[in-house]
PDB file of C-alpha atoms in Angstrom:
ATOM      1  CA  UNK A   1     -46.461 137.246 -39.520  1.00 77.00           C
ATOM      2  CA  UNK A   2     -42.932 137.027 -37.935  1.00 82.00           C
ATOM      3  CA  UNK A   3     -42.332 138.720 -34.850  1.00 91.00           C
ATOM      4  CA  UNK A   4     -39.231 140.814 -34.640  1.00 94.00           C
ATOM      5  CA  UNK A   5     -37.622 142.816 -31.870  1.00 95.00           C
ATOM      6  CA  UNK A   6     -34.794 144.878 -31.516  1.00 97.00           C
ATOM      7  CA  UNK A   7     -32.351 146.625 -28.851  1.00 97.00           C
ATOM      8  CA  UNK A   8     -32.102 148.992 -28.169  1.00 97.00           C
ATOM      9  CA  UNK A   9     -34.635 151.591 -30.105  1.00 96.00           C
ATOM     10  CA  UNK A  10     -31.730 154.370 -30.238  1.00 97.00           C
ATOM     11  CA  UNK A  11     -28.970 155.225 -28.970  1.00 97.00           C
ATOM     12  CA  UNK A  12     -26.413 157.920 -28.736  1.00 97.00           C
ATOM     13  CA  UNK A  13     -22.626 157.600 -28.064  1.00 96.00           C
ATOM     14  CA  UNK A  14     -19.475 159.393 -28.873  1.00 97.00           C
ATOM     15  CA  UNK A  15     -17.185 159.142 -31.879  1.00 97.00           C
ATOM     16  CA  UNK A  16     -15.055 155.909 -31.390  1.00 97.00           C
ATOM     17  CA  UNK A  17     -17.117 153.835 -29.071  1.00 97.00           C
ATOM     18  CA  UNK A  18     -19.039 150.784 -30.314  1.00 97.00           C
ATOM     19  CA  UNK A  19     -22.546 150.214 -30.560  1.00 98.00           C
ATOM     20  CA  UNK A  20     -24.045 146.587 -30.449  1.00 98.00           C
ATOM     21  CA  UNK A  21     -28.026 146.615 -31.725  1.00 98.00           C
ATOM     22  CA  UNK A  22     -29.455 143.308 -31.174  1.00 97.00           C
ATOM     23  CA  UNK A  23     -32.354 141.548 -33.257  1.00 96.00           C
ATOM     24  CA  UNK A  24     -34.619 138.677 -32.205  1.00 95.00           C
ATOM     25  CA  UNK A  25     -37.105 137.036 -34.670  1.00 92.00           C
ATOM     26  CA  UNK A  26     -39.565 135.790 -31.482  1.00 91.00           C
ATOM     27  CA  UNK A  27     -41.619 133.510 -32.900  1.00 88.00           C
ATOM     28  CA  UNK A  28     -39.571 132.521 -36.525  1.00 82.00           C
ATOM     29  CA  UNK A  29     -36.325 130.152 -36.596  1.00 87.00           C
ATOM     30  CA  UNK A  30     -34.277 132.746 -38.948  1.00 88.00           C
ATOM     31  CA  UNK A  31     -31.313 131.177 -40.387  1.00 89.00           C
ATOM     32  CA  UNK A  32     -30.728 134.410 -41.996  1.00 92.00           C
ATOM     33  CA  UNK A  33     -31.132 137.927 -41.018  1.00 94.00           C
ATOM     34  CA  UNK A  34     -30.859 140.746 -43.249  1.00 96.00           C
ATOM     35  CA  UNK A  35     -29.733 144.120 -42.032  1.00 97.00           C
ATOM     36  CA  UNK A  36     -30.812 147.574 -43.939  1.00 97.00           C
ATOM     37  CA  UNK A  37     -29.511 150.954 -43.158  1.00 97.00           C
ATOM     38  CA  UNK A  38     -31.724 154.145 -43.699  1.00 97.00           C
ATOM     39  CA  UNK A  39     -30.050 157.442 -43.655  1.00 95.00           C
ATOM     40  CA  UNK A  40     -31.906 160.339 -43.198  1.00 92.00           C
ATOM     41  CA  UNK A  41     -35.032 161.370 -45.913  1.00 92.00           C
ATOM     42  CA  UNK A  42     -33.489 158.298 -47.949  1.00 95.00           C
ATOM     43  CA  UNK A  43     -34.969 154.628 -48.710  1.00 97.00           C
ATOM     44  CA  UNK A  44     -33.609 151.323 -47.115  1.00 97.00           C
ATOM     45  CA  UNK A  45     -30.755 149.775 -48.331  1.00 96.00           C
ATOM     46  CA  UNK A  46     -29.532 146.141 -47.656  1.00 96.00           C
ATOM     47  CA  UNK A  47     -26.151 146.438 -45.834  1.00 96.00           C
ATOM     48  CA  UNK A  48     -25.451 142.807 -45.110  1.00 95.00           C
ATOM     49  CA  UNK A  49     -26.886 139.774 -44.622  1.00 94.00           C
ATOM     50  CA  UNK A  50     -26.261 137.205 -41.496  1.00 93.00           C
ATOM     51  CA  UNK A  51     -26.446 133.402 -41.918  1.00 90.00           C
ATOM     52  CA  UNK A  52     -26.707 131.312 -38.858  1.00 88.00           C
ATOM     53  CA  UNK A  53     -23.505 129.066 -38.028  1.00 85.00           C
ATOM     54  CA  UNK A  54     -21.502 130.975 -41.197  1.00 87.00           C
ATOM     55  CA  UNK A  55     -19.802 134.135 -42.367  1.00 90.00           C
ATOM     56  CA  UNK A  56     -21.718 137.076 -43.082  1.00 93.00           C
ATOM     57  CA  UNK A  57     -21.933 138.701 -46.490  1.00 93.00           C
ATOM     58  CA  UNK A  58     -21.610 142.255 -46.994  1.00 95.00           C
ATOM     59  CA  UNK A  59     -23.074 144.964 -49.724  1.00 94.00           C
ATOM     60  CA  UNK A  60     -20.223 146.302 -51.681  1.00 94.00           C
ATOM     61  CA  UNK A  61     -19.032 149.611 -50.153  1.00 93.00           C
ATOM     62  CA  UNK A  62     -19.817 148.004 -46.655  1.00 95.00           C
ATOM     63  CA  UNK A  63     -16.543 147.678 -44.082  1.00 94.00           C
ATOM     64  CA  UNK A  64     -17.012 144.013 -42.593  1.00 93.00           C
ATOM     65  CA  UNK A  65     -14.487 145.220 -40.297  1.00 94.00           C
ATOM     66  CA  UNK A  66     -16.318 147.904 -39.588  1.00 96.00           C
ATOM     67  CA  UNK A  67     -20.133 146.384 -38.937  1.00 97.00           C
ATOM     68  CA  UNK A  68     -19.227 142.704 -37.390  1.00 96.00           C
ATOM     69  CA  UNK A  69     -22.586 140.670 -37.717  1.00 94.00           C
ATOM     70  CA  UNK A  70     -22.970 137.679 -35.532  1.00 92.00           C
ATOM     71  CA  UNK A  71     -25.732 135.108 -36.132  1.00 92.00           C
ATOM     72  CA  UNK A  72     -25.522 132.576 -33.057  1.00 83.00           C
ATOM     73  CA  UNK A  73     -28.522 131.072 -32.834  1.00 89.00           C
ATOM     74  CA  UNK A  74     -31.715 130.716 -34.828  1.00 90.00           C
ATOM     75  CA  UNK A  75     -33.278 133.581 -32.538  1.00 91.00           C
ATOM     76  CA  UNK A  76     -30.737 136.161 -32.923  1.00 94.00           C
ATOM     77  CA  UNK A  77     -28.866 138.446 -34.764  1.00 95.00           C
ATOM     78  CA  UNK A  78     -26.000 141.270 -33.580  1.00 96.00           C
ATOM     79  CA  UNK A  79     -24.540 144.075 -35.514  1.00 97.00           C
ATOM     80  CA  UNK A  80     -22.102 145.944 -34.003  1.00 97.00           C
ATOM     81  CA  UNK A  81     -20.634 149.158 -35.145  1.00 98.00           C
ATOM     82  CA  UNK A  82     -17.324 149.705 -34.068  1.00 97.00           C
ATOM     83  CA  UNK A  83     -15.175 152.925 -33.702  1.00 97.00           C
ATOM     84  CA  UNK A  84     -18.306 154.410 -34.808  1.00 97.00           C
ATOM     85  CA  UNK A  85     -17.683 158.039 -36.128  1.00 97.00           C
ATOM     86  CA  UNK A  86     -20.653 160.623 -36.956  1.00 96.00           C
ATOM     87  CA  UNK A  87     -21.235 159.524 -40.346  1.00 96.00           C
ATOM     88  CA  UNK A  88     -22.584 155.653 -39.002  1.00 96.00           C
ATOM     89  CA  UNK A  89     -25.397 158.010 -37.791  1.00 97.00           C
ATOM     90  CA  UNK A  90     -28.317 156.290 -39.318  1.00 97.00           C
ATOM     91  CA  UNK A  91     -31.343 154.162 -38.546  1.00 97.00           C
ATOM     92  CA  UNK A  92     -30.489 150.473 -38.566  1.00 98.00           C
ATOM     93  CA  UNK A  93     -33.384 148.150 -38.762  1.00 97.00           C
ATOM     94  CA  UNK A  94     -33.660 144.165 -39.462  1.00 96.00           C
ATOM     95  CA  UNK A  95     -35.941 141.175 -40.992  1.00 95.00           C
ATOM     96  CA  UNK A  96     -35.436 137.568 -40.984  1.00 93.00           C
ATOM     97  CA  UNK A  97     -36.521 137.229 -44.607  1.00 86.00           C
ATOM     98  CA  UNK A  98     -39.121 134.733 -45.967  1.00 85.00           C
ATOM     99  CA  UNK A  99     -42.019 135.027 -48.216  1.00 87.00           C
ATOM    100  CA  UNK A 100     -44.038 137.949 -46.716  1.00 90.00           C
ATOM    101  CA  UNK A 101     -40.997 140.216 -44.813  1.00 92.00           C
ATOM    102  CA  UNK A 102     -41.626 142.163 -41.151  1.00 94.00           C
ATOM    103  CA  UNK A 103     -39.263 144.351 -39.918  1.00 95.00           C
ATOM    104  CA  UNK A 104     -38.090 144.673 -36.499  1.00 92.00           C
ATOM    105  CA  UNK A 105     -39.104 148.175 -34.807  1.00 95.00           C
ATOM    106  CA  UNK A 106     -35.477 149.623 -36.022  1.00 96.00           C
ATOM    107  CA  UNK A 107     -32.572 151.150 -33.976  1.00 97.00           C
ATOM    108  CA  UNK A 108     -31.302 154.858 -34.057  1.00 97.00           C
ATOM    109  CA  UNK A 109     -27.879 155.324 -34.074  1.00 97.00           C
ATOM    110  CA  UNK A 110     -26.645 159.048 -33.716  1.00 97.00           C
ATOM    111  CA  UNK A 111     -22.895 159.839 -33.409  1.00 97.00           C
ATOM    112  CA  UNK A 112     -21.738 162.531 -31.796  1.00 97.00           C
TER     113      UNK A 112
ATOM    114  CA  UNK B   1     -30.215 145.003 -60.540  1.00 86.00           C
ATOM    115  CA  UNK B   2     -33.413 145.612 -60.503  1.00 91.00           C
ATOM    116  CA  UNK B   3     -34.705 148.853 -60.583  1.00 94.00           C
ATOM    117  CA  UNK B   4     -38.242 149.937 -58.239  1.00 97.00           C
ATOM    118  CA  UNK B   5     -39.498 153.222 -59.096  1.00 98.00           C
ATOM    119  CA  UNK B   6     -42.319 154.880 -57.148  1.00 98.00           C
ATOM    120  CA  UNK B   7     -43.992 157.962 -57.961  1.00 98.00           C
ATOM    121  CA  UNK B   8     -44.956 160.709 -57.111  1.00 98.00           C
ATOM    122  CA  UNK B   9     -42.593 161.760 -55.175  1.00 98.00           C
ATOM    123  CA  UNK B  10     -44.519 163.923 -52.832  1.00 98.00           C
ATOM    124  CA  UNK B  11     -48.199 163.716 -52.566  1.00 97.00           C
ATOM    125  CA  UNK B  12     -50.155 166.507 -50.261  1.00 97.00           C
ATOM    126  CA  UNK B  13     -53.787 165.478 -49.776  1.00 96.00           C
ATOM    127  CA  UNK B  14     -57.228 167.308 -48.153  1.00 97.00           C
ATOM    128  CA  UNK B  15     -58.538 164.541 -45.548  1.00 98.00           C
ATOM    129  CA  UNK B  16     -61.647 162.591 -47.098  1.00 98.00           C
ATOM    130  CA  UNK B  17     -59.308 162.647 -50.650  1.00 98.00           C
ATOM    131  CA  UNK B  18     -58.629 159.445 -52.504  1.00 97.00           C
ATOM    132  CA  UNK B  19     -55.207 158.737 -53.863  1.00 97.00           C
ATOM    133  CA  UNK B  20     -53.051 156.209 -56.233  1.00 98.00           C
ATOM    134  CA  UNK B  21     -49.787 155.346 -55.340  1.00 98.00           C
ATOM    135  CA  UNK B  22     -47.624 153.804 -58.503  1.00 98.00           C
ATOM    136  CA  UNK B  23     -44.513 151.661 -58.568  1.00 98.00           C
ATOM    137  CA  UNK B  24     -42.708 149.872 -61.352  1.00 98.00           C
ATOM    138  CA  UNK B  25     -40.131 147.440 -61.395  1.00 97.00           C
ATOM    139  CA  UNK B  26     -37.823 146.556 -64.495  1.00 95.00           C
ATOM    140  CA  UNK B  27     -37.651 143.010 -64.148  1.00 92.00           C
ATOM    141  CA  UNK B  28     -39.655 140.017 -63.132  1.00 91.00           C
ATOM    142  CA  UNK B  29     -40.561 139.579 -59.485  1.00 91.00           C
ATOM    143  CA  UNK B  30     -41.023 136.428 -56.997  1.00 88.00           C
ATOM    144  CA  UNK B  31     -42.105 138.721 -53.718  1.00 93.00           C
ATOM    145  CA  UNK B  32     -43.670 142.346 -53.696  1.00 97.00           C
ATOM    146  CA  UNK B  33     -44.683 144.252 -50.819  1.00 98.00           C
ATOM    147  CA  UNK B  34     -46.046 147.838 -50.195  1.00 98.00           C
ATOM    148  CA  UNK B  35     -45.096 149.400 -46.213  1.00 98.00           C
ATOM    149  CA  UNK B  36     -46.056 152.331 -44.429  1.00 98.00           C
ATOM    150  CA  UNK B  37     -43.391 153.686 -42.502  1.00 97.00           C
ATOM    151  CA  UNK B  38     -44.659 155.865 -39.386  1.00 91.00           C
ATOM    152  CA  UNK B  39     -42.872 158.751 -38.206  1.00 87.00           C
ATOM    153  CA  UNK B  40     -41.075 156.439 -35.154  1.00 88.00           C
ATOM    154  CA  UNK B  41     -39.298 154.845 -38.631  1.00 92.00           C
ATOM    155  CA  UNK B  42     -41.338 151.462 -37.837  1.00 93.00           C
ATOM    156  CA  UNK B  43     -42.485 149.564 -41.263  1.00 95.00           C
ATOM    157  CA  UNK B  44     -45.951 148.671 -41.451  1.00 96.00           C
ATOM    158  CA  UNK B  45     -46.671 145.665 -43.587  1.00 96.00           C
ATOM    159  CA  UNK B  46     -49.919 146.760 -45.963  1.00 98.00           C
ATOM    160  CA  UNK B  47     -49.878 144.375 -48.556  1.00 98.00           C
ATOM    161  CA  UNK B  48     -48.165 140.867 -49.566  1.00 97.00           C
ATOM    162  CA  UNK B  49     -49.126 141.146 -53.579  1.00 97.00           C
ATOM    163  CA  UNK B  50     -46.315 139.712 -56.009  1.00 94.00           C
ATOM    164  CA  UNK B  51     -49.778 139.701 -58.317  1.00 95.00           C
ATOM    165  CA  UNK B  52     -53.727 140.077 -58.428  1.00 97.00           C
ATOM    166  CA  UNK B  53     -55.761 142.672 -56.370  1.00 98.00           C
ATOM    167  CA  UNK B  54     -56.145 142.732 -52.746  1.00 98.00           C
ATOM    168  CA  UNK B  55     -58.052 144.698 -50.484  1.00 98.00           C
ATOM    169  CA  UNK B  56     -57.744 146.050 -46.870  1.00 97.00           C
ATOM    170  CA  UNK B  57     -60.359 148.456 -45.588  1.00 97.00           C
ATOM    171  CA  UNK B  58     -59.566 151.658 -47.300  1.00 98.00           C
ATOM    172  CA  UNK B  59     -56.489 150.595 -48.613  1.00 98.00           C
ATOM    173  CA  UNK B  60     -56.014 148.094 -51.580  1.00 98.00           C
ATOM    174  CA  UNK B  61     -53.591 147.414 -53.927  1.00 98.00           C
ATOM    175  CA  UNK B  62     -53.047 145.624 -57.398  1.00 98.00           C
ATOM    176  CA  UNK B  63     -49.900 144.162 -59.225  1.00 98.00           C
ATOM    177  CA  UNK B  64     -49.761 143.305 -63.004  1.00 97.00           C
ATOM    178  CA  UNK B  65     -46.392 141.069 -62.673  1.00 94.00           C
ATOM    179  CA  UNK B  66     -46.744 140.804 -66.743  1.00 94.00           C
ATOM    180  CA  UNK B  67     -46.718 144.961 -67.027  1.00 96.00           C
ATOM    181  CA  UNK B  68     -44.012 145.420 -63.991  1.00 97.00           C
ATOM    182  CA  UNK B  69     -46.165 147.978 -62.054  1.00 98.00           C
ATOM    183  CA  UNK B  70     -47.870 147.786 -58.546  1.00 98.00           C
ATOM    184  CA  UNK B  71     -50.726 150.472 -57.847  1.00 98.00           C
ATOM    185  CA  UNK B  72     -51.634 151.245 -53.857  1.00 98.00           C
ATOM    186  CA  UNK B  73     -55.028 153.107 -53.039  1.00 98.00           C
ATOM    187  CA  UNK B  74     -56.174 154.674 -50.580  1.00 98.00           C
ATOM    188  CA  UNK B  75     -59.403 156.295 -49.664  1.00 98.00           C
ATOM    189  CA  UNK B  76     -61.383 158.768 -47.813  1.00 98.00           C
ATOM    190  CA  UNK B  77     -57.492 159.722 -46.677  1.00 97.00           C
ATOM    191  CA  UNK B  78     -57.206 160.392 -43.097  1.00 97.00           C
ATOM    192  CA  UNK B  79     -54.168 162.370 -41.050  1.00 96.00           C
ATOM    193  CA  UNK B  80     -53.137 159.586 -39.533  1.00 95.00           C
ATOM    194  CA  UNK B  81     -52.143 157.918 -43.373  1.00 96.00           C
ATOM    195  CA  UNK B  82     -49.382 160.350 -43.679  1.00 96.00           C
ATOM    196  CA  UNK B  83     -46.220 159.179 -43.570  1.00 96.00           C
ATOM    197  CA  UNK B  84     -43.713 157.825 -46.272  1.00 98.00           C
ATOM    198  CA  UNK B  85     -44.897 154.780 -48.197  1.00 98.00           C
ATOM    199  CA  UNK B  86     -42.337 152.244 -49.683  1.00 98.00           C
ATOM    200  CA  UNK B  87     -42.952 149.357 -52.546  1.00 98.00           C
ATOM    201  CA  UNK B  88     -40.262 146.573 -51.867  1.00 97.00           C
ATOM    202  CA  UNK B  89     -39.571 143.744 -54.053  1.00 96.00           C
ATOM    203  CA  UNK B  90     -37.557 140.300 -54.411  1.00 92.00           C
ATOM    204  CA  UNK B  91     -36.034 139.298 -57.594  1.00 82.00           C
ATOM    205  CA  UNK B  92     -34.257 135.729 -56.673  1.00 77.00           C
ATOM    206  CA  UNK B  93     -32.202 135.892 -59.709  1.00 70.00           C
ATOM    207  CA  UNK B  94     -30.648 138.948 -58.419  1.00 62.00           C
ATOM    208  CA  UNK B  95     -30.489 139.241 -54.603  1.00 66.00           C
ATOM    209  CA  UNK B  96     -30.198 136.871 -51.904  1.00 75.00           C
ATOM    210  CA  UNK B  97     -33.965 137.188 -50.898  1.00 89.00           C
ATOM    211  CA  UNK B  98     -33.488 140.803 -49.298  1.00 92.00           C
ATOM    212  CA  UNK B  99     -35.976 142.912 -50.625  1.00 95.00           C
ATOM    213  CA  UNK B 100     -35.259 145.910 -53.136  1.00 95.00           C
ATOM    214  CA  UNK B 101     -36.869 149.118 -51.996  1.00 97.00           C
ATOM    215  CA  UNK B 102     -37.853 151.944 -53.808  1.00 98.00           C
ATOM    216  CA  UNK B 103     -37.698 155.453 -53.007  1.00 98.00           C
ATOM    217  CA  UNK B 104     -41.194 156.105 -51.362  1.00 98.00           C
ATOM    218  CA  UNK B 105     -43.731 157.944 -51.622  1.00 98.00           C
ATOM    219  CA  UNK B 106     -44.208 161.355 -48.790  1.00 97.00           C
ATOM    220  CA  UNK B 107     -47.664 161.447 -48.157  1.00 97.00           C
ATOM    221  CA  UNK B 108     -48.863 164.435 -46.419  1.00 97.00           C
ATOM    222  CA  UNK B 109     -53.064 164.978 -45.242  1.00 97.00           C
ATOM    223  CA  UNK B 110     -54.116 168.082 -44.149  1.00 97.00           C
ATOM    224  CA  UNK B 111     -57.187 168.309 -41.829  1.00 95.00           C
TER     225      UNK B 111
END
């Protein structure tokens, strides 16, 4: 199956900085790259989705101006949260989509 | 949207116990997928199985597409099976591809 990294693992700042989590599908040309958010004890949820070359679309009740995706190249995929404040605390993880889905190993994000 | 329902809930097991994980959907599906998330948060992939019966050492799994459901076994449980387990599906009339997940199942064995 498709092989899918991600930077960092977790991370910790302080209310108001931004945080940029990188994804990589290794050995898969991804022309899209979907991005799911898992708070604590709850399931994942699509947040957006990245197209290579284009726009990103976003989940209703998810600040594009907030999460700014970037989609490159066919390799990889950046979301960065910006201003981030304590409730962005979550667990941020990606996939590159296709018939049979793998997930990258997922990024922490705690806000303090 | 579609809806993916997984019960139970919670699930403590003895190790050596057999179990039957369920989850139904409310509309037709093109993609379904059962994952084991460890505690590090990392999604295992168990099972590719929009329909049929497949079967992967002690695990296997069946989907009826044409009764909405998806069943996940597992047995002779072991500690190292605990963890939360997720059913995940694609409905292309609905979503972009992304998968739909439902809200897991806790599975706890004791030693």
């Amino acid at each position: 199956g498709a092989v899918v990294s991600q930077h960092p693992s977790w991370v910790i700042c302080k209310s108001g900085t931004s945080v940029k989590i990188e994804c990589r599908s290794l050995d898969f040309q991804a022309t899209t790259m979907f991005w799911y958010r898992q708070f604590p004890k709850q399931s994942l949820m699509l947040m957006a989705t990245s197209n290579e070359g284009s726009k990103a679309t976003y989940e209703q009740g998810v600040e594009k101006d907030k999460f700014l995706i970037n989609h490159a190249s066919l390799t990889l995929s950046t979301l960065t949260v910006t201003s981030a404040h304590p409730e962005d605390s979550s667990f941020y993880i990606c996939s590159p989509g296709g018939n049979e889905q793998f997930f990258g190993p997922g990024t922490r994000l705690t806000v303090l | 949207g579609i809806q993916v329902e997984q019960s139970p809930p919670d699930l403590i097991l003895q190790e050596g116990a057999n179990s039957t994980l369920r989850c139904n959907f409310s509309d037709s599906v093109n993609n379904l997928q059962w994952f084991h998330q460890n505690p590090w948060g990392q999604l295992i992939n168990l099972f590719y199985i929009p329909s049929g019966t497949k079967q992967n050492g002690r695990l296997s799994a069946t989907t009826v597409a044409t009764e909405r459901y998806s069943l996940l076994y597992i047995s002779s449980s072991q500690t190292t099976d605990s963890g939360v387990y997720f059913c995940a599906v694609v409905n292309y009339g609905g979503s972009q591809g992304n998968l739909i997940f439902g809200k897991g199942t806790k599975l706890s064995v004791k030693p």
